[in-house]
PDB file of C-alpha atoms in Angstrom:
ATOM      1  CA  MET M 288     122.522 115.848  82.968  1.00  0.00           C
ATOM      2  CA  SER M 289     124.343 118.643  84.836  1.00  0.00           C
ATOM      3  CA  PHE M 290     124.086 122.098  83.285  1.00  0.00           C
ATOM      4  CA  VAL M 291     127.203 124.227  82.802  1.00  0.00           C
ATOM      5  CA  ASN M 292     126.661 127.989  83.013  1.00  0.00           C
ATOM      6  CA  HIS M 293     129.686 129.643  81.406  1.00  0.00           C
ATOM      7  CA  MET M 294     128.506 133.150  82.360  1.00  0.00           C
ATOM      8  CA  THR M 295     128.505 132.419  86.105  1.00  0.00           C
ATOM      9  CA  ARG M 296     131.232 129.722  85.868  1.00  0.00           C
ATOM     10  CA  GLU M 297     128.983 127.206  87.642  1.00  0.00           C
ATOM     11  CA  ILE M 298     128.129 123.568  87.141  1.00  0.00           C
ATOM     12  CA  ASN M 299     124.502 123.079  88.190  1.00  0.00           C
ATOM     13  CA  CYS M 300     123.596 119.630  89.528  1.00  0.00           C
ATOM     14  CA  LYS M 301     120.074 118.426  90.277  1.00  0.00           C
ATOM     15  CA  ILE M 302     119.358 116.163  93.268  1.00  0.00           C
ATOM     16  CA  VAL M 303     115.833 114.832  93.756  1.00  0.00           C
ATOM     17  CA  TYR M 304     114.428 113.550  97.052  1.00  0.00           C
ATOM     18  CA  TYR M 305     112.016 110.763  96.107  1.00  0.00           C
ATOM     19  CA  GLY M 306     109.809 108.489  98.209  1.00  0.00           C
ATOM     20  CA  PRO M 307     106.289 107.775  99.415  1.00  0.00           C
ATOM     21  CA  GLY M 308     104.052 110.456 100.878  1.00  0.00           C
ATOM     22  CA  PHE M 309     104.898 111.563 104.398  1.00  0.00           C
ATOM     23  CA  SER M 310     108.203 109.684 104.475  1.00  0.00           C
ATOM     24  CA  GLY M 311     110.190 112.788 105.467  1.00  0.00           C
ATOM     25  CA  LYS M 312     111.275 114.342 102.171  1.00  0.00           C
ATOM     26  CA  THR M 313     109.921 117.792 103.033  1.00  0.00           C
ATOM     27  CA  THR M 314     111.201 117.706 106.610  1.00  0.00           C
ATOM     28  CA  SER M 315     114.658 116.686 105.385  1.00  0.00           C
ATOM     29  CA  MET M 316     114.751 119.541 102.876  1.00  0.00           C
ATOM     30  CA  GLN M 317     113.569 122.047 105.467  1.00  0.00           C
ATOM     31  CA  HIS M 318     116.296 120.896 107.850  1.00  0.00           C
ATOM     32  CA  ILE M 319     118.983 121.216 105.170  1.00  0.00           C
ATOM     33  CA  HIS M 320     117.777 124.659 104.147  1.00  0.00           C
ATOM     34  CA  SER M 321     117.574 125.952 107.723  1.00  0.00           C
ATOM     35  CA  ARG M 322     121.113 124.723 108.522  1.00  0.00           C
ATOM     36  CA  THR M 323     122.754 125.993 105.324  1.00  0.00           C
ATOM     37  CA  ALA M 324     124.432 129.393 105.525  1.00  0.00           C
ATOM     38  CA  PRO M 325     122.219 132.086 103.948  1.00  0.00           C
ATOM     39  CA  GLU M 326     125.092 133.408 101.816  1.00  0.00           C
ATOM     40  CA  VAL M 327     125.424 130.080  99.916  1.00  0.00           C
ATOM     41  CA  ARG M 328     121.770 129.060  99.587  1.00  0.00           C
ATOM     42  CA  GLY M 329     118.836 130.298  97.585  1.00  0.00           C
ATOM     43  CA  LYS M 330     115.304 130.889  98.777  1.00  0.00           C
ATOM     44  CA  MET M 331     113.162 127.807  99.380  1.00  0.00           C
ATOM     45  CA  ILE M 332     110.285 127.677  96.926  1.00  0.00           C
ATOM     46  CA  SER M 333     107.194 125.640  97.750  1.00  0.00           C
ATOM     47  CA  LEU M 334     104.630 124.578  95.168  1.00  0.00           C
ATOM     48  CA  ALA M 335     101.575 123.446  97.106  1.00  0.00           C
ATOM     49  CA  THR M 336      99.061 120.893  95.867  1.00  0.00           C
ATOM     50  CA  GLU M 337      95.904 119.812  97.683  1.00  0.00           C
ATOM     51  CA  THR M 338      97.677 117.179  99.775  1.00  0.00           C
ATOM     52  CA  GLU M 339     101.457 117.732  99.401  1.00  0.00           C
ATOM     53  CA  ARG M 340     104.138 120.207  98.525  1.00  0.00           C
ATOM     54  CA  THR M 341     107.032 120.156  96.115  1.00  0.00           C
ATOM     55  CA  LEU M 342     110.022 122.034  97.477  1.00  0.00           C
ATOM     56  CA  PHE M 343     113.053 123.461  95.726  1.00  0.00           C
ATOM     57  CA  PHE M 344     116.143 125.400  96.702  1.00  0.00           C
ATOM     58  CA  ASP M 345     119.717 125.661  95.534  1.00  0.00           C
ATOM     59  CA  PHE M 346     123.031 126.087  97.292  1.00  0.00           C
ATOM     60  CA  SER M 347     126.704 126.276  96.462  1.00  0.00           C
ATOM     61  CA  PRO M 348     128.825 124.563  99.125  1.00  0.00           C
ATOM     62  CA  PRO M 349     132.305 126.112  99.172  1.00  0.00           C
ATOM     63  CA  SER M 350     133.746 122.941 100.736  1.00  0.00           C
ATOM     64  CA  LEU M 351     133.391 121.035  97.442  1.00  0.00           C
ATOM     65  CA  GLY M 352     135.744 123.364  95.606  1.00  0.00           C
ATOM     66  CA  GLU M 353     135.732 123.595  91.828  1.00  0.00           C
ATOM     67  CA  ILE M 354     135.808 121.355  88.784  1.00  0.00           C
ATOM     68  CA  ARG M 355     137.901 122.723  85.917  1.00  0.00           C
ATOM     69  CA  GLY M 356     137.511 126.269  87.305  1.00  0.00           C
ATOM     70  CA  PHE M 357     133.737 126.016  87.752  1.00  0.00           C
ATOM     71  CA  ARG M 358     131.946 126.215  91.124  1.00  0.00           C
ATOM     72  CA  LEU M 359     129.346 123.590  91.934  1.00  0.00           C
ATOM     73  CA  ARG M 360     125.750 124.556  92.619  1.00  0.00           C
ATOM     74  CA  PHE M 361     123.264 121.953  93.792  1.00  0.00           C
ATOM     75  CA  HIS M 362     119.540 122.251  93.111  1.00  0.00           C
ATOM     76  CA  LEU M 363     117.510 120.148  95.557  1.00  0.00           C
ATOM     77  CA  TYR M 364     113.937 119.084  94.791  1.00  0.00           C
ATOM     78  CA  THR M 365     111.303 116.957  96.485  1.00  0.00           C
ATOM     79  CA  VAL M 366     108.590 115.117  94.598  1.00  0.00           C
ATOM     80  CA  PRO M 367     104.978 114.871  95.751  1.00  0.00           C
ATOM     81  CA  GLY M 368     104.313 111.493  97.368  1.00  0.00           C
ATOM     82  CA  PRO M 369     100.800 110.505  96.176  1.00  0.00           C
ATOM     83  CA  VAL M 370     100.652 108.396  93.012  1.00  0.00           C
ATOM     84  CA  PHE M 371      98.216 110.714  91.256  1.00  0.00           C
ATOM     85  CA  TYR M 372     101.042 113.284  90.922  1.00  0.00           C
ATOM     86  CA  ASP M 373     103.013 110.936  88.669  1.00  0.00           C
ATOM     87  CA  ALA M 374     103.310 113.460  85.816  1.00  0.00           C
ATOM     88  CA  SER M 375     104.872 115.937  88.254  1.00  0.00           C
ATOM     89  CA  ARG M 376     107.342 113.295  89.430  1.00  0.00           C
ATOM     90  CA  GLN M 377     108.346 112.521  85.853  1.00  0.00           C
ATOM     91  CA  LEU M 378     108.909 116.198  85.136  1.00  0.00           C
ATOM     92  CA  ILE M 379     110.941 116.778  88.305  1.00  0.00           C
ATOM     93  CA  LEU M 380     113.203 113.794  87.456  1.00  0.00           C
ATOM     94  CA  ARG M 381     114.045 115.243  84.045  1.00  0.00           C
ATOM     95  CA  GLY M 382     117.786 115.987  83.954  1.00  0.00           C
ATOM     96  CA  VAL M 383     118.424 114.519  87.429  1.00  0.00           C
ATOM     97  CA  ASP M 384     122.047 114.057  88.523  1.00  0.00           C
ATOM     98  CA  GLY M 385     121.384 112.182  91.779  1.00  0.00           C
ATOM     99  CA  VAL M 386     118.509 110.709  93.802  1.00  0.00           C
ATOM    100  CA  VAL M 387     117.939 110.345  97.527  1.00  0.00           C
ATOM    101  CA  PHE M 388     115.259 107.737  98.121  1.00  0.00           C
ATOM    102  CA  VAL M 389     113.592 108.620 101.438  1.00  0.00           C
ATOM    103  CA  ALA M 390     111.798 105.590 102.851  1.00  0.00           C
ATOM    104  CA  ASP M 391     109.476 105.550 105.850  1.00  0.00           C
ATOM    105  CA  SER M 392     111.075 103.055 108.260  1.00  0.00           C
ATOM    106  CA  GLN M 393     107.784 102.068 109.901  1.00  0.00           C
ATOM    107  CA  ARG M 394     107.069  98.397 109.277  1.00  0.00           C
ATOM    108  CA  GLU M 395     103.500  99.134 108.179  1.00  0.00           C
ATOM    109  CA  ARG M 396     104.861 101.342 105.364  1.00  0.00           C
ATOM    110  CA  ASP M 397     106.996  98.679 103.662  1.00  0.00           C
ATOM    111  CA  GLU M 398     104.519  98.209 100.800  1.00  0.00           C
ATOM    112  CA  ALA M 399     104.337 101.987 100.177  1.00  0.00           C
ATOM    113  CA  ASN M 400     108.149 102.095 100.113  1.00  0.00           C
ATOM    114  CA  VAL M 401     108.393  99.268  97.571  1.00  0.00           C
ATOM    115  CA  ASP M 402     105.665 100.800  95.389  1.00  0.00           C
ATOM    116  CA  SER M 403     107.397 104.188  95.460  1.00  0.00           C
ATOM    117  CA  PHE M 404     110.777 102.691  94.585  1.00  0.00           C
ATOM    118  CA  GLU M 405     109.242 100.800  91.643  1.00  0.00           C
ATOM    119  CA  ASN M 406     107.623 104.085  90.608  1.00  0.00           C
ATOM    120  CA  LEU M 407     111.048 105.775  90.750  1.00  0.00           C
ATOM    121  CA  GLU M 408     112.464 103.100  88.428  1.00  0.00           C
ATOM    122  CA  SER M 409     109.621 103.524  85.930  1.00  0.00           C
ATOM    123  CA  ASN M 410     109.772 107.338  86.016  1.00  0.00           C
ATOM    124  CA  LEU M 411     113.522 107.306  85.465  1.00  0.00           C
ATOM    125  CA  ALA M 412     112.946 104.949  82.514  1.00  0.00           C
ATOM    126  CA  PHE M 413     110.302 107.390  81.231  1.00  0.00           C
ATOM    127  CA  ASN M 414     113.112 109.981  81.183  1.00  0.00           C
ATOM    128  CA  LYS M 415     115.459 107.464  79.466  1.00  0.00           C
ATOM    129  CA  ILE M 416     117.627 107.110  82.588  1.00  0.00           C
ATOM    130  CA  GLU M 417     118.692 103.688  83.830  1.00  0.00           C
ATOM    131  CA  ILE M 418     118.448 103.473  87.608  1.00  0.00           C
ATOM    132  CA  GLY M 419     121.902 101.911  87.814  1.00  0.00           C
ATOM    133  CA  ARG M 420     123.447 104.873  85.968  1.00  0.00           C
ATOM    134  CA  VAL M 421     122.323 107.673  88.290  1.00  0.00           C
ATOM    135  CA  PRO M 422     123.920 108.230  91.721  1.00  0.00           C
ATOM    136  CA  LEU M 423     121.474 106.954  94.346  1.00  0.00           C
ATOM    137  CA  VAL M 424     121.497 106.759  98.137  1.00  0.00           C
ATOM    138  CA  PHE M 425     118.863 105.641 100.614  1.00  0.00           C
ATOM    139  CA  GLN M 426     117.644 107.565 103.647  1.00  0.00           C
ATOM    140  CA  TYR M 427     115.598 105.416 106.030  1.00  0.00           C
ATOM    141  CA  ASN M 428     113.637 107.983 107.982  1.00  0.00           C
ATOM    142  CA  LYS M 429     111.694 107.765 111.252  1.00  0.00           C
ATOM    143  CA  GLN M 430     114.275 105.480 112.865  1.00  0.00           C
ATOM    144  CA  ASP M 431     113.257 106.979 116.221  1.00  0.00           C
ATOM    145  CA  LEU M 432     109.833 105.289 116.152  1.00  0.00           C
ATOM    146  CA  GLY M 433     109.119 102.007 117.911  1.00  0.00           C
ATOM    147  CA  SER M 434     107.790 100.365 114.739  1.00  0.00           C
ATOM    148  CA  ALA M 435     110.902 101.252 112.704  1.00  0.00           C
ATOM    149  CA  MET M 436     112.548  98.449 110.751  1.00  0.00           C
ATOM    150  CA  PRO M 437     116.333  98.179 111.215  1.00  0.00           C
ATOM    151  CA  VAL M 438     118.485  99.616 108.425  1.00  0.00           C
ATOM    152  CA  ALA M 439     119.734  96.133 107.430  1.00  0.00           C
ATOM    153  CA  GLU M 440     116.162  94.906 107.007  1.00  0.00           C
ATOM    154  CA  LEU M 441     115.249  97.956 104.919  1.00  0.00           C
ATOM    155  CA  ASP M 442     118.325  97.321 102.773  1.00  0.00           C
ATOM    156  CA  ASP M 443     117.101  93.742 102.183  1.00  0.00           C
ATOM    157  CA  LEU M 444     113.721  95.137 101.120  1.00  0.00           C
ATOM    158  CA  LEU M 445     114.786  98.104  98.976  1.00  0.00           C
ATOM    159  CA  ASN M 446     118.527  98.049  98.441  1.00  0.00           C
ATOM    160  CA  PRO M 447     119.813  94.553  97.616  1.00  0.00           C
ATOM    161  CA  GLY M 448     122.751  96.103  95.732  1.00  0.00           C
ATOM    162  CA  ARG M 449     123.862  97.688  99.006  1.00  0.00           C
ATOM    163  CA  LEU M 450     124.220 101.256  97.815  1.00  0.00           C
ATOM    164  CA  PRO M 451     124.939 103.712 100.647  1.00  0.00           C
ATOM    165  CA  SER M 452     122.083 103.928 103.132  1.00  0.00           C
ATOM    166  CA  PHE M 453     121.526 106.000 106.250  1.00  0.00           C
ATOM    167  CA  GLY M 454     119.100 105.786 109.117  1.00  0.00           C
ATOM    168  CA  SER M 455     117.576 109.154 109.895  1.00  0.00           C
ATOM    169  CA  THR M 456     115.182 111.136 112.023  1.00  0.00           C
ATOM    170  CA  ALA M 457     114.423 114.176 109.868  1.00  0.00           C
ATOM    171  CA  THR M 458     112.568 115.981 112.654  1.00  0.00           C
ATOM    172  CA  SER M 459     115.824 116.225 114.625  1.00  0.00           C
ATOM    173  CA  GLY M 460     118.124 116.214 111.599  1.00  0.00           C
ATOM    174  CA  ALA M 461     119.866 112.960 112.543  1.00  0.00           C
ATOM    175  CA  GLY M 462     121.270 111.335 109.397  1.00  0.00           C
ATOM    176  CA  VAL M 463     120.007 114.058 107.065  1.00  0.00           C
ATOM    177  CA  PHE M 464     123.320 115.782 106.327  1.00  0.00           C
ATOM    178  CA  GLU M 465     125.173 112.467 106.185  1.00  0.00           C
ATOM    179  CA  THR M 466     122.806 111.437 103.389  1.00  0.00           C
ATOM    180  CA  LEU M 467     123.211 114.763 101.588  1.00  0.00           C
ATOM    181  CA  LYS M 468     127.016 114.628 101.819  1.00  0.00           C
ATOM    182  CA  GLU M 469     127.100 111.144 100.296  1.00  0.00           C
ATOM    183  CA  ILE M 470     124.784 111.950  97.381  1.00  0.00           C
ATOM    184  CA  ALA M 471     126.721 115.193  96.737  1.00  0.00           C
ATOM    185  CA  ARG M 472     130.002 113.270  96.763  1.00  0.00           C
ATOM    186  CA  ARG M 473     128.643 110.713  94.308  1.00  0.00           C
ATOM    187  CA  VAL M 474     127.265 113.412  91.999  1.00  0.00           C
ATOM    188  CA  VAL M 475     130.618 115.237  92.020  1.00  0.00           C
ATOM    189  CA  VAL M 476     132.435 112.004  91.089  1.00  0.00           C
ATOM    190  CA  ALA M 477     129.955 111.384  88.252  1.00  0.00           C
ATOM    191  CA  VAL M 478     130.379 114.953  86.938  1.00  0.00           C
ATOM    192  CA  ARG M 479     134.185 114.692  87.094  1.00  0.00           C
ATOM    193  CA  ASP M 480     134.139 111.313  85.332  1.00  0.00           C
ATOM    194  CA  ALA M 481     131.806 112.610  82.619  1.00  0.00           C
ATOM    195  CA  GLY M 482     133.939 115.672  81.915  1.00  0.00           C
TER     196      GLY M 482
END
């Protein structure tokens, strides 16, 4: 899964932000990029489609230290939300080291959340990855809205195994870095255990 670059002495880890359209994946990534020091992050690249964008950038957080003398570099991706971009989602999940599932907390979006999570499971399987074998955390976005479901209710709907989950408001950044820190921690543990 992770790629070791012996020339640069880096371990490259891929984290994918997955979820239904307009759940907050892009806004979360933009917040992370804008709040990450320019000297440790790469340029944000946006691949625009007719209705959505796929974003990518990488960063190397010095706070995580090294593994066996190699620095860690995280590559963050979003997937397009609409179902007709399924081939793109499958491709973006190839070689994934960790997933953040960004759900839209609005009650009227529960069916879209469930459909997107089932799509994540099938696209991981397409890439021969069992969902229980990849680090996964949940980010329940739009918690600031009046129609938002409580985190516990969203866990009942999407996360019966009670993996880490965080309420968030991506427009203000609330909960965004907490989610990123947890998925990064889990990816680092998985890389250390695999090595």
